Amino acid sequence: MDSKDDNRPMIQVQNVSKWFGSLKVLDEISFDVNEGEVVVMVGPSGSGKSTLLRCINFLEEFQEGNIYVDGKLVGYRDVHVDGTDVRRRQSEAEISRLRTTAGMVFQNYNLFPHRTALDNVMMGPLMFHSRSKSEIRDECMALLEKVGLADKASSFPSRLSGGQQQRIAIARSLAMHPKVILFDEVTSALDPELVEEVLRTIRDLSKEGMTMIIVTHEMQFARDVADRLLFFYQGKILEDGNPRDIFANPVTDRFKTFVRRFSQAHQPLTA
Ligand SMILES: Nc1ncnc2c1ncn2[C@@H]1O[C@H](COP(=O)(O)OP(=O)(O)OP(=O)(O)O)[C@@H](O)[C@H]1O
Ligand SMILES: [Mg+2]
């Protein structure tokens, strides 16, 4: 399976298991994400959500199973040695290419502090895309416009709010023309009044048909934006379906307990 056919899901996770030492943190995880689908992952701390996202763009290695992004095998290839198939790591060039297909946005933005907002967005395309600098600049300015920050193009990150920095980080990811964006708790480090502006940007992307996997503790947002909700617990997916159905009729008691604990610690969810 090397090139994408039209019906194939954008992401395929097949029986993926991962251990850190003797601790099994992903336990035979399988699910698909179709093109344009927004999948939200929730679950208690330590349940494996970040680890799985990191496996999808191969920031983490995994020992068993396969992941395909846009039809391409992630991280490994099978080579035939002495009559047996052996799994080998792909070349760094192949892995870099994968990371442009599946962009990732992190909790702590990771912007370069000594570069302006615009330079932060332009760095990736300048390195990876063979287009003229002025063309890249125009497109990156348009992306800053899209996230509502065209007027901050020449600002350095330290002069921007957390919400603004996070929107720059999203623009930076978009500049690579990803087919998928993976968001890992991108609002967790933000003051409450800045959360909504970032969520709005993500909502806009979902309306444009961007394929996304979003790990979040924002339950109301999860319910609003998700086409599908996955509930992680101890490295397994215990719930997988339409968020409204899951909230109304969870299959597992674990999910009920999770939501109850969550509601006690946060504002109650409205229907
Ligand atoms: N680099 C590492 N080395 C060893 N163990 C790790 C490492 N990274 C994560 N773990 C362990 O793997 C498990 C899953 O962690 P992970 O970060 O994926 O959880 P999470 O669901 O994202 O949690 P949170 O909601 O707190 O972000 C945890 O038990 C964690 O302690
Ligand atoms: Mg995490």
PDB file of C-alpha atoms and ligand atoms in Angstrom:
ATOM      1  CA  MET A   1       0.000   0.000   0.000  1.00  0.00           C
ATOM      2  CA  ASP A   2       1.988   2.949  -1.118  1.00  0.00           C
ATOM      3  CA  SER A   3      -0.126   5.420  -2.996  1.00  0.00           C
ATOM      4  CA  LYS A   4      -3.460   6.800  -1.964  1.00  0.00           C
ATOM      5  CA  ASP A   5      -6.593   5.622  -3.679  1.00  0.00           C
ATOM      6  CA  ASP A   6      -9.719   7.707  -3.492  1.00  0.00           C
ATOM      7  CA  ASN A   7     -11.622   5.685  -0.923  1.00  0.00           C
ATOM      8  CA  ARG A   8      -8.823   5.129   1.513  1.00  0.00           C
ATOM      9  CA  PRO A   9      -9.058   6.957   4.841  1.00  0.00           C
ATOM     10  CA  MET A  10      -6.651   9.840   5.377  1.00  0.00           C
ATOM     11  CA  ILE A  11      -5.291   8.191   8.519  1.00  0.00           C
ATOM     12  CA  GLN A  12      -5.305   4.484   9.314  1.00  0.00           C
ATOM     13  CA  VAL A  13      -4.132   3.262  12.694  1.00  0.00           C
ATOM     14  CA  GLN A  14      -3.974  -0.524  12.752  1.00  0.00           C
ATOM     15  CA  ASN A  15      -3.301  -2.528  15.926  1.00  0.00           C
ATOM     16  CA  VAL A  16      -0.692  -0.107  17.196  1.00  0.00           C
ATOM     17  CA  SER A  17       1.022  -0.995  20.445  1.00  0.00           C
ATOM     18  CA  LYS A  18       3.744   0.923  22.187  1.00  0.00           C
ATOM     19  CA  TRP A  19       5.754   0.333  25.312  1.00  0.00           C
ATOM     20  CA  PHE A  20       7.911   2.687  27.331  1.00  0.00           C
ATOM     21  CA  GLY A  21      10.195   0.107  28.913  1.00  0.00           C
ATOM     22  CA  SER A  22       7.846  -2.450  30.426  1.00  0.00           C
ATOM     23  CA  LEU A  23       4.865  -0.063  30.482  1.00  0.00           C
ATOM     24  CA  LYS A  24       2.407  -0.664  27.655  1.00  0.00           C
ATOM     25  CA  VAL A  25       1.043   2.795  26.899  1.00  0.00           C
ATOM     26  CA  LEU A  26      -0.807   2.004  23.644  1.00  0.00           C
ATOM     27  CA  ASP A  27      -2.637  -1.290  23.576  1.00  0.00           C
ATOM     28  CA  GLU A  28      -3.614  -2.465  20.087  1.00  0.00           C
ATOM     29  CA  ILE A  29      -5.150   0.813  18.994  1.00  0.00           C
ATOM     30  CA  SER A  30      -7.105   0.834  15.724  1.00  0.00           C
ATOM     31  CA  PHE A  31      -9.179   3.514  14.057  1.00  0.00           C
ATOM     32  CA  ASP A  32      -9.473   5.356  10.755  1.00  0.00           C
ATOM     33  CA  VAL A  33      -9.937   9.033  10.043  1.00  0.00           C
ATOM     34  CA  ASN A  34     -11.580   9.990   6.756  1.00  0.00           C
ATOM     35  CA  GLU A  35     -10.667  13.014   4.725  1.00  0.00           C
ATOM     36  CA  GLY A  36     -12.297  16.122   6.195  1.00  0.00           C
ATOM     37  CA  GLU A  37     -13.202  14.367   9.429  1.00  0.00           C
ATOM     38  CA  VAL A  38     -12.591  15.987  12.819  1.00  0.00           C
ATOM     39  CA  VAL A  39     -11.756  13.436  15.488  1.00  0.00           C
ATOM     40  CA  VAL A  40     -11.489  14.569  19.088  1.00  0.00           C
ATOM     41  CA  MET A  41      -9.644  12.484  21.680  1.00  0.00           C
ATOM     42  CA  VAL A  42     -10.407  12.784  25.362  1.00  0.00           C
ATOM     43  CA  GLY A  43      -9.359  10.737  28.347  1.00  0.00           C
ATOM     44  CA  PRO A  44      -7.637  10.880  31.694  1.00  0.00           C
ATOM     45  CA  SER A  45      -4.062  12.032  32.116  1.00  0.00           C
ATOM     46  CA  GLY A  46      -1.610   9.320  31.126  1.00  0.00           C
ATOM     47  CA  SER A  47      -4.094   7.404  28.959  1.00  0.00           C
ATOM     48  CA  GLY A  48      -1.868   7.678  25.862  1.00  0.00           C
ATOM     49  CA  LYS A  49      -3.426  10.507  23.825  1.00  0.00           C
ATOM     50  CA  SER A  50      -0.239  12.521  23.249  1.00  0.00           C
ATOM     51  CA  THR A  51       1.774   9.374  22.645  1.00  0.00           C
ATOM     52  CA  LEU A  52      -0.597   8.301  19.895  1.00  0.00           C
ATOM     53  CA  LEU A  53      -0.510  11.727  18.199  1.00  0.00           C
ATOM     54  CA  ARG A  54       3.278  11.624  18.380  1.00  0.00           C
ATOM     55  CA  CYS A  55       3.295   8.166  16.789  1.00  0.00           C
ATOM     56  CA  ILE A  56       1.134   9.426  13.906  1.00  0.00           C
ATOM     57  CA  ASN A  57       3.810  11.881  12.827  1.00  0.00           C
ATOM     58  CA  PHE A  58       6.588   9.663  14.133  1.00  0.00           C
ATOM     59  CA  LEU A  59       7.916  11.818  16.915  1.00  0.00           C
ATOM     60  CA  GLU A  60       7.641   8.513  18.815  1.00  0.00           C
ATOM     61  CA  GLU A  61       8.525   5.054  17.617  1.00  0.00           C
ATOM     62  CA  PHE A  62       6.078   2.203  18.174  1.00  0.00           C
ATOM     63  CA  GLN A  63       6.784  -1.491  18.355  1.00  0.00           C
ATOM     64  CA  GLU A  64       3.708  -3.086  16.799  1.00  0.00           C
ATOM     65  CA  GLY A  65       1.096  -2.287  14.203  1.00  0.00           C
ATOM     66  CA  ASN A  66       0.989   0.059  11.255  1.00  0.00           C
ATOM     67  CA  ILE A  67      -0.029   3.648  10.704  1.00  0.00           C
ATOM     68  CA  TYR A  68      -0.771   5.083   7.272  1.00  0.00           C
ATOM     69  CA  VAL A  69      -1.143   8.798   6.558  1.00  0.00           C
ATOM     70  CA  ASP A  70      -2.538   9.624   3.125  1.00  0.00           C
ATOM     71  CA  GLY A  71      -1.851   6.028   2.122  1.00  0.00           C
ATOM     72  CA  LYS A  72       1.813   6.088   3.116  1.00  0.00           C
ATOM     73  CA  LEU A  73       3.274   3.902   5.805  1.00  0.00           C
ATOM     74  CA  VAL A  74       4.520   5.943   8.767  1.00  0.00           C
ATOM     75  CA  GLY A  75       8.031   5.533  10.106  1.00  0.00           C
ATOM     76  CA  TYR A  76       8.956   2.049   8.987  1.00  0.00           C
ATOM     77  CA  ARG A  77       9.382  -0.146   5.990  1.00  0.00           C
ATOM     78  CA  ASP A  78       9.640  -3.897   5.843  1.00  0.00           C
ATOM     79  CA  VAL A  79      12.842  -5.244   4.396  1.00  0.00           C
ATOM     80  CA  HIS A  80      13.544  -8.853   3.552  1.00  0.00           C
ATOM     81  CA  VAL A  81      16.642 -10.111   5.362  1.00  0.00           C
ATOM     82  CA  ASP A  82      17.707 -13.759   5.256  1.00  0.00           C
ATOM     83  CA  GLY A  83      14.233 -14.920   4.358  1.00  0.00           C
ATOM     84  CA  THR A  84      12.360 -12.933   7.012  1.00  0.00           C
ATOM     85  CA  ASP A  85      10.669  -9.550   7.017  1.00  0.00           C
ATOM     86  CA  VAL A  86      12.385  -7.064   9.301  1.00  0.00           C
ATOM     87  CA  ARG A  87      11.057  -3.664  10.237  1.00  0.00           C
ATOM     88  CA  ARG A  88      13.454  -0.810   9.545  1.00  0.00           C
ATOM     89  CA  ARG A  89      13.159   2.877  10.269  1.00  0.00           C
ATOM     90  CA  GLN A  90      12.520   5.011   7.190  1.00  0.00           C
ATOM     91  CA  SER A  91      15.130   7.531   6.109  1.00  0.00           C
ATOM     92  CA  GLU A  92      15.083  10.933   7.795  1.00  0.00           C
ATOM     93  CA  ALA A  93      14.016  12.444   4.442  1.00  0.00           C
ATOM     94  CA  GLU A  94      10.952  10.192   4.335  1.00  0.00           C
ATOM     95  CA  ILE A  95      10.126  11.028   7.951  1.00  0.00           C
ATOM     96  CA  SER A  96      10.493  14.769   7.273  1.00  0.00           C
ATOM     97  CA  ARG A  97       8.141  14.441   4.323  1.00  0.00           C
ATOM     98  CA  LEU A  98       5.600  12.707   6.536  1.00  0.00           C
ATOM     99  CA  ARG A  99       5.777  15.548   9.039  1.00  0.00           C
ATOM    100  CA  THR A 100       4.825  18.046   6.360  1.00  0.00           C
ATOM    101  CA  THR A 101       1.811  15.879   5.464  1.00  0.00           C
ATOM    102  CA  ALA A 102       0.749  15.586   9.104  1.00  0.00           C
ATOM    103  CA  GLY A 103       1.377  18.891  10.864  1.00  0.00           C
ATOM    104  CA  MET A 104       1.326  19.101  14.637  1.00  0.00           C
ATOM    105  CA  VAL A 105       0.477  21.970  16.963  1.00  0.00           C
ATOM    106  CA  PHE A 106       1.594  21.724  20.590  1.00  0.00           C
ATOM    107  CA  GLN A 107       0.470  23.105  23.904  1.00  0.00           C
ATOM    108  CA  ASN A 108       3.504  25.382  24.233  1.00  0.00           C
ATOM    109  CA  TYR A 109       3.577  26.869  20.681  1.00  0.00           C
ATOM    110  CA  ASN A 110       7.344  26.277  20.151  1.00  0.00           C
ATOM    111  CA  LEU A 111       7.811  29.494  18.154  1.00  0.00           C
ATOM    112  CA  PHE A 112      11.330  30.727  17.513  1.00  0.00           C
ATOM    113  CA  PRO A 113      11.727  33.679  19.895  1.00  0.00           C
ATOM    114  CA  HIS A 114      14.210  35.644  17.782  1.00  0.00           C
ATOM    115  CA  ARG A 115      12.105  35.522  14.634  1.00  0.00           C
ATOM    116  CA  THR A 116       9.104  37.670  13.819  1.00  0.00           C
ATOM    117  CA  ALA A 117       5.651  36.152  13.518  1.00  0.00           C
ATOM    118  CA  LEU A 118       5.902  36.208   9.720  1.00  0.00           C
ATOM    119  CA  ASP A 119       9.396  34.683   9.715  1.00  0.00           C
ATOM    120  CA  ASN A 120       8.180  31.905  11.992  1.00  0.00           C
ATOM    121  CA  VAL A 121       5.451  31.077   9.471  1.00  0.00           C
ATOM    122  CA  MET A 122       7.789  31.350   6.463  1.00  0.00           C
ATOM    123  CA  MET A 123      10.632  29.178   7.793  1.00  0.00           C
ATOM    124  CA  GLY A 124       9.143  25.799   6.908  1.00  0.00           C
ATOM    125  CA  PRO A 125       8.100  26.618   3.325  1.00  0.00           C
ATOM    126  CA  LEU A 126      11.443  28.365   2.698  1.00  0.00           C
ATOM    127  CA  MET A 127      13.179  25.169   3.715  1.00  0.00           C
ATOM    128  CA  PHE A 128      10.892  22.623   2.059  1.00  0.00           C
ATOM    129  CA  HIS A 129       9.006  24.278  -0.807  1.00  0.00           C
ATOM    130  CA  SER A 130      10.685  25.228  -4.034  1.00  0.00           C
ATOM    131  CA  ARG A 131       8.881  28.509  -4.638  1.00  0.00           C
ATOM    132  CA  SER A 132      10.090  32.068  -4.741  1.00  0.00           C
ATOM    133  CA  LYS A 133      10.511  33.911  -1.475  1.00  0.00           C
ATOM    134  CA  SER A 134       8.017  36.588  -2.484  1.00  0.00           C
ATOM    135  CA  GLU A 135       5.407  33.954  -3.328  1.00  0.00           C
ATOM    136  CA  ILE A 136       5.968  32.294   0.047  1.00  0.00           C
ATOM    137  CA  ARG A 137       5.797  35.646   1.805  1.00  0.00           C
ATOM    138  CA  ASP A 138       2.467  36.488   0.143  1.00  0.00           C
ATOM    139  CA  GLU A 139       0.987  33.174   1.080  1.00  0.00           C
ATOM    140  CA  CYS A 140       2.227  33.381   4.672  1.00  0.00           C
ATOM    141  CA  MET A 141       0.807  36.899   4.996  1.00  0.00           C
ATOM    142  CA  ALA A 142      -2.521  35.514   3.777  1.00  0.00           C
ATOM    143  CA  LEU A 143      -2.302  32.839   6.481  1.00  0.00           C
ATOM    144  CA  LEU A 144      -1.639  35.467   9.144  1.00  0.00           C
ATOM    145  CA  GLU A 145      -4.699  37.284   7.815  1.00  0.00           C
ATOM    146  CA  LYS A 146      -6.696  34.096   8.079  1.00  0.00           C
ATOM    147  CA  VAL A 147      -5.824  33.653  11.773  1.00  0.00           C
ATOM    148  CA  GLY A 148      -6.569  37.345  12.364  1.00  0.00           C
ATOM    149  CA  LEU A 149      -2.972  38.469  12.930  1.00  0.00           C
ATOM    150  CA  ALA A 150      -1.854  40.258   9.774  1.00  0.00           C
ATOM    151  CA  ASP A 151      -1.121  43.344  11.872  1.00  0.00           C
ATOM    152  CA  LYS A 152       1.323  41.336  14.029  1.00  0.00           C
ATOM    153  CA  ALA A 153       3.479  40.084  11.126  1.00  0.00           C
ATOM    154  CA  SER A 154       6.583  41.919  12.313  1.00  0.00           C
ATOM    155  CA  SER A 155       6.070  41.301  16.046  1.00  0.00           C
ATOM    156  CA  PHE A 156       8.303  38.967  17.997  1.00  0.00           C
ATOM    157  CA  PRO A 157       6.610  36.163  19.954  1.00  0.00           C
ATOM    158  CA  SER A 158       7.408  37.726  23.347  1.00  0.00           C
ATOM    159  CA  ARG A 159       5.218  40.684  22.353  1.00  0.00           C
ATOM    160  CA  LEU A 160       2.228  38.465  21.600  1.00  0.00           C
ATOM    161  CA  SER A 161      -0.356  36.969  23.923  1.00  0.00           C
ATOM    162  CA  GLY A 162      -0.504  33.204  24.357  1.00  0.00           C
ATOM    163  CA  GLY A 163      -3.588  33.029  22.147  1.00  0.00           C
ATOM    164  CA  GLN A 164      -1.873  35.054  19.444  1.00  0.00           C
ATOM    165  CA  GLN A 165       1.248  32.888  19.645  1.00  0.00           C
ATOM    166  CA  GLN A 166      -0.864  29.787  19.324  1.00  0.00           C
ATOM    167  CA  ARG A 167      -2.619  31.181  16.242  1.00  0.00           C
ATOM    168  CA  ILE A 168       0.805  31.937  14.723  1.00  0.00           C
ATOM    169  CA  ALA A 169       1.737  28.315  15.438  1.00  0.00           C
ATOM    170  CA  ILE A 170      -1.401  27.189  13.594  1.00  0.00           C
ATOM    171  CA  ALA A 171      -0.555  29.467  10.632  1.00  0.00           C
ATOM    172  CA  ARG A 172       2.960  28.013  10.640  1.00  0.00           C
ATOM    173  CA  SER A 173       1.542  24.531  10.430  1.00  0.00           C
ATOM    174  CA  LEU A 174      -0.837  25.516   7.597  1.00  0.00           C
ATOM    175  CA  ALA A 175       2.055  27.039   5.645  1.00  0.00           C
ATOM    176  CA  MET A 176       3.379  23.537   5.012  1.00  0.00           C
ATOM    177  CA  HIS A 177       0.131  22.563   3.217  1.00  0.00           C
ATOM    178  CA  PRO A 178      -0.557  19.631   5.529  1.00  0.00           C
ATOM    179  CA  LYS A 179      -3.246  17.104   4.716  1.00  0.00           C
ATOM    180  CA  VAL A 180      -3.858  16.520   8.412  1.00  0.00           C
ATOM    181  CA  ILE A 181      -3.265  18.625  11.516  1.00  0.00           C
ATOM    182  CA  LEU A 182      -2.780  17.065  14.930  1.00  0.00           C
ATOM    183  CA  PHE A 183      -3.563  19.360  17.865  1.00  0.00           C
ATOM    184  CA  ASP A 184      -2.307  18.412  21.319  1.00  0.00           C
ATOM    185  CA  GLU A 185      -4.064  20.407  24.043  1.00  0.00           C
ATOM    186  CA  VAL A 186      -3.398  23.642  22.240  1.00  0.00           C
ATOM    187  CA  THR A 187      -5.482  25.701  24.651  1.00  0.00           C
ATOM    188  CA  SER A 188      -4.262  24.185  27.930  1.00  0.00           C
ATOM    189  CA  ALA A 189      -1.568  26.798  28.543  1.00  0.00           C
ATOM    190  CA  LEU A 190      -3.877  29.732  27.814  1.00  0.00           C
ATOM    191  CA  ASP A 191      -5.728  32.049  30.135  1.00  0.00           C
ATOM    192  CA  PRO A 192      -9.439  31.298  29.910  1.00  0.00           C
ATOM    193  CA  GLU A 193     -10.246  34.501  28.015  1.00  0.00           C
ATOM    194  CA  LEU A 194      -7.785  33.532  25.250  1.00  0.00           C
ATOM    195  CA  VAL A 195      -9.081  30.007  24.715  1.00  0.00           C
ATOM    196  CA  GLU A 196     -12.024  30.983  22.533  1.00  0.00           C
ATOM    197  CA  GLU A 197      -9.974  32.807  19.871  1.00  0.00           C
ATOM    198  CA  VAL A 198      -7.880  29.683  19.307  1.00  0.00           C
ATOM    199  CA  LEU A 199     -10.908  27.389  19.289  1.00  0.00           C
ATOM    200  CA  ARG A 200     -12.535  29.701  16.733  1.00  0.00           C
ATOM    201  CA  THR A 201      -9.527  29.292  14.440  1.00  0.00           C
ATOM    202  CA  ILE A 202      -9.785  25.498  14.736  1.00  0.00           C
ATOM    203  CA  ARG A 203     -13.535  25.644  14.095  1.00  0.00           C
ATOM    204  CA  ASP A 204     -12.902  27.683  10.915  1.00  0.00           C
ATOM    205  CA  LEU A 205     -10.454  25.025   9.713  1.00  0.00           C
ATOM    206  CA  SER A 206     -13.010  22.300  10.308  1.00  0.00           C
ATOM    207  CA  LYS A 207     -15.543  24.212   8.192  1.00  0.00           C
ATOM    208  CA  GLU A 208     -12.985  24.359   5.400  1.00  0.00           C
ATOM    209  CA  GLY A 209     -12.728  20.576   5.481  1.00  0.00           C
ATOM    210  CA  MET A 210      -9.313  20.172   7.114  1.00  0.00           C
ATOM    211  CA  THR A 211      -8.760  16.677   8.490  1.00  0.00           C
ATOM    212  CA  MET A 212      -7.865  17.013  12.165  1.00  0.00           C
ATOM    213  CA  ILE A 213      -7.245  15.023  15.297  1.00  0.00           C
ATOM    214  CA  ILE A 214      -7.681  17.170  18.372  1.00  0.00           C
ATOM    215  CA  VAL A 215      -6.715  16.215  21.916  1.00  0.00           C
ATOM    216  CA  THR A 216      -8.498  18.548  24.299  1.00  0.00           C
ATOM    217  CA  HIS A 217      -9.925  18.951  27.757  1.00  0.00           C
ATOM    218  CA  GLU A 218     -12.497  21.415  26.403  1.00  0.00           C
ATOM    219  CA  MET A 219     -15.506  19.107  26.562  1.00  0.00           C
ATOM    220  CA  GLN A 220     -18.020  21.580  25.219  1.00  0.00           C
ATOM    221  CA  PHE A 221     -15.756  22.287  22.252  1.00  0.00           C
ATOM    222  CA  ALA A 222     -15.255  18.549  21.754  1.00  0.00           C
ATOM    223  CA  ARG A 223     -18.999  18.085  21.544  1.00  0.00           C
ATOM    224  CA  ASP A 224     -19.445  21.016  19.173  1.00  0.00           C
ATOM    225  CA  VAL A 225     -16.641  20.411  16.716  1.00  0.00           C
ATOM    226  CA  ALA A 226     -16.087  16.636  16.677  1.00  0.00           C
ATOM    227  CA  ASP A 227     -17.488  14.438  13.962  1.00  0.00           C
ATOM    228  CA  ARG A 228     -16.217  11.617  16.123  1.00  0.00           C
ATOM    229  CA  LEU A 229     -15.107  11.291  19.708  1.00  0.00           C
ATOM    230  CA  LEU A 230     -12.576   8.757  20.953  1.00  0.00           C
ATOM    231  CA  PHE A 231     -12.281   8.105  24.675  1.00  0.00           C
ATOM    232  CA  PHE A 232      -8.887   6.830  25.786  1.00  0.00           C
ATOM    233  CA  TYR A 233      -8.349   4.867  28.947  1.00  0.00           C
ATOM    234  CA  GLN A 234      -5.097   3.108  29.866  1.00  0.00           C
ATOM    235  CA  GLY A 235      -3.894   2.923  26.285  1.00  0.00           C
ATOM    236  CA  LYS A 236      -7.156   1.621  24.836  1.00  0.00           C
ATOM    237  CA  ILE A 237     -10.073   3.263  23.057  1.00  0.00           C
ATOM    238  CA  LEU A 238     -13.185   2.567  25.124  1.00  0.00           C
ATOM    239  CA  GLU A 239     -15.644   4.779  23.241  1.00  0.00           C
ATOM    240  CA  ASP A 240     -15.639   5.631  19.541  1.00  0.00           C
ATOM    241  CA  GLY A 241     -18.569   7.382  17.921  1.00  0.00           C
ATOM    242  CA  ASN A 242     -20.676  10.460  17.471  1.00  0.00           C
ATOM    243  CA  PRO A 243     -20.039  12.743  20.472  1.00  0.00           C
ATOM    244  CA  ARG A 244     -23.721  13.403  21.139  1.00  0.00           C
ATOM    245  CA  ASP A 245     -24.447   9.680  21.207  1.00  0.00           C
ATOM    246  CA  ILE A 246     -21.516   8.991  23.497  1.00  0.00           C
ATOM    247  CA  PHE A 247     -22.431  11.736  25.931  1.00  0.00           C
ATOM    248  CA  ALA A 248     -26.077  10.645  25.902  1.00  0.00           C
ATOM    249  CA  ASN A 249     -25.413   6.906  25.958  1.00  0.00           C
ATOM    250  CA  PRO A 250     -21.864   5.941  26.859  1.00  0.00           C
ATOM    251  CA  VAL A 251     -21.010   2.281  26.444  1.00  0.00           C
ATOM    252  CA  THR A 252     -18.686   2.245  29.453  1.00  0.00           C
ATOM    253  CA  ASP A 253     -18.936   3.343  33.077  1.00  0.00           C
ATOM    254  CA  ARG A 254     -15.375   4.653  32.743  1.00  0.00           C
ATOM    255  CA  PHE A 255     -16.596   7.402  30.446  1.00  0.00           C
ATOM    256  CA  LYS A 256     -19.428   8.345  32.830  1.00  0.00           C
ATOM    257  CA  THR A 257     -16.941   8.569  35.690  1.00  0.00           C
ATOM    258  CA  PHE A 258     -14.556  10.615  33.557  1.00  0.00           C
ATOM    259  CA  VAL A 259     -17.258  13.119  32.617  1.00  0.00           C
ATOM    260  CA  ARG A 260     -18.584  13.296  36.196  1.00  0.00           C
ATOM    261  CA  ARG A 261     -15.105  13.996  37.610  1.00  0.00           C
ATOM    262  CA  PHE A 262     -14.492  16.452  34.826  1.00  0.00           C
ATOM    263  CA  SER A 263     -17.744  18.330  35.455  1.00  0.00           C
ATOM    264  CA  GLN A 264     -16.948  18.602  39.152  1.00  0.00           C
ATOM    265  CA  ALA A 265     -13.591  20.180  38.351  1.00  0.00           C
ATOM    266  CA  HIS A 266     -14.874  22.445  35.564  1.00  0.00           C
ATOM    267  CA  GLN A 267     -17.995  24.283  34.581  1.00  0.00           C
ATOM    268  CA  PRO A 268     -20.976  22.014  34.000  1.00  0.00           C
ATOM    269  CA  LEU A 269     -21.670  21.075  30.406  1.00  0.00           C
ATOM    270  CA  THR A 270     -24.749  22.548  28.843  1.00  0.00           C
ATOM    271  CA  ALA A 271     -26.950  20.343  26.685  1.00  0.00           C
TER     272      ALA A 271
HETATM  273  N1  LIG B   1       9.130   9.679  27.184  1.00  0.00           N
HETATM  274  C1  LIG B   1       8.477   8.872  28.035  1.00  0.00           C
HETATM  275  N2  LIG B   1       9.140   7.934  28.753  1.00  0.00           N
HETATM  276  C2  LIG B   1       8.475   7.085  29.568  1.00  0.00           C
HETATM  277  N3  LIG B   1       7.152   7.103  29.769  1.00  0.00           N
HETATM  278  C3  LIG B   1       6.427   8.018  29.091  1.00  0.00           C
HETATM  279  C4  LIG B   1       7.052   8.953  28.190  1.00  0.00           C
HETATM  280  N4  LIG B   1       6.088   9.745  27.664  1.00  0.00           N
HETATM  281  C5  LIG B   1       4.933   9.320  28.203  1.00  0.00           C
HETATM  282  N5  LIG B   1       5.120   8.298  29.059  1.00  0.00           N
HETATM  283  C6  LIG B   1       4.070   7.552  29.767  1.00  0.00           C
HETATM  284  O1  LIG B   1       3.156   7.069  28.820  1.00  0.00           O
HETATM  285  C7  LIG B   1       1.828   7.139  29.307  1.00  0.00           C
HETATM  286  C8  LIG B   1       0.960   7.919  28.352  1.00  0.00           C
HETATM  287  O2  LIG B   1       1.373   9.273  28.356  1.00  0.00           O
HETATM  288  P1  LIG B   1       0.718  10.374  27.439  1.00  0.00           P
HETATM  289  O3  LIG B   1       1.559  11.593  27.564  1.00  0.00           O
HETATM  290  O4  LIG B   1       0.510   9.821  26.087  1.00  0.00           O
HETATM  291  O5  LIG B   1      -0.696  10.588  28.134  1.00  0.00           O
HETATM  292  P2  LIG B   1      -1.844  11.666  27.825  1.00  0.00           P
HETATM  293  O6  LIG B   1      -3.097  10.893  27.641  1.00  0.00           O
HETATM  294  O7  LIG B   1      -1.406  12.560  26.738  1.00  0.00           O
HETATM  295  O8  LIG B   1      -1.942  12.453  29.217  1.00  0.00           O
HETATM  296  P3  LIG B   1      -2.229  14.033  29.515  1.00  0.00           P
HETATM  297  O9  LIG B   1      -3.729  14.203  29.433  1.00  0.00           O
HETATM  298  O10 LIG B   1      -1.710  14.228  30.918  1.00  0.00           O
HETATM  299  O11 LIG B   1      -1.463  14.842  28.509  1.00  0.00           O
HETATM  300  C9  LIG B   1       1.921   7.739  30.712  1.00  0.00           C
HETATM  301  O12 LIG B   1       1.940   6.684  31.647  1.00  0.00           O
HETATM  302  C10 LIG B   1       3.256   8.450  30.683  1.00  0.00           C
HETATM  303  O13 LIG B   1       3.814   8.507  31.977  1.00  0.00           O
HETATM  304 MG    MG B   2      -0.960  14.605  26.649  1.00  0.00          MG
END
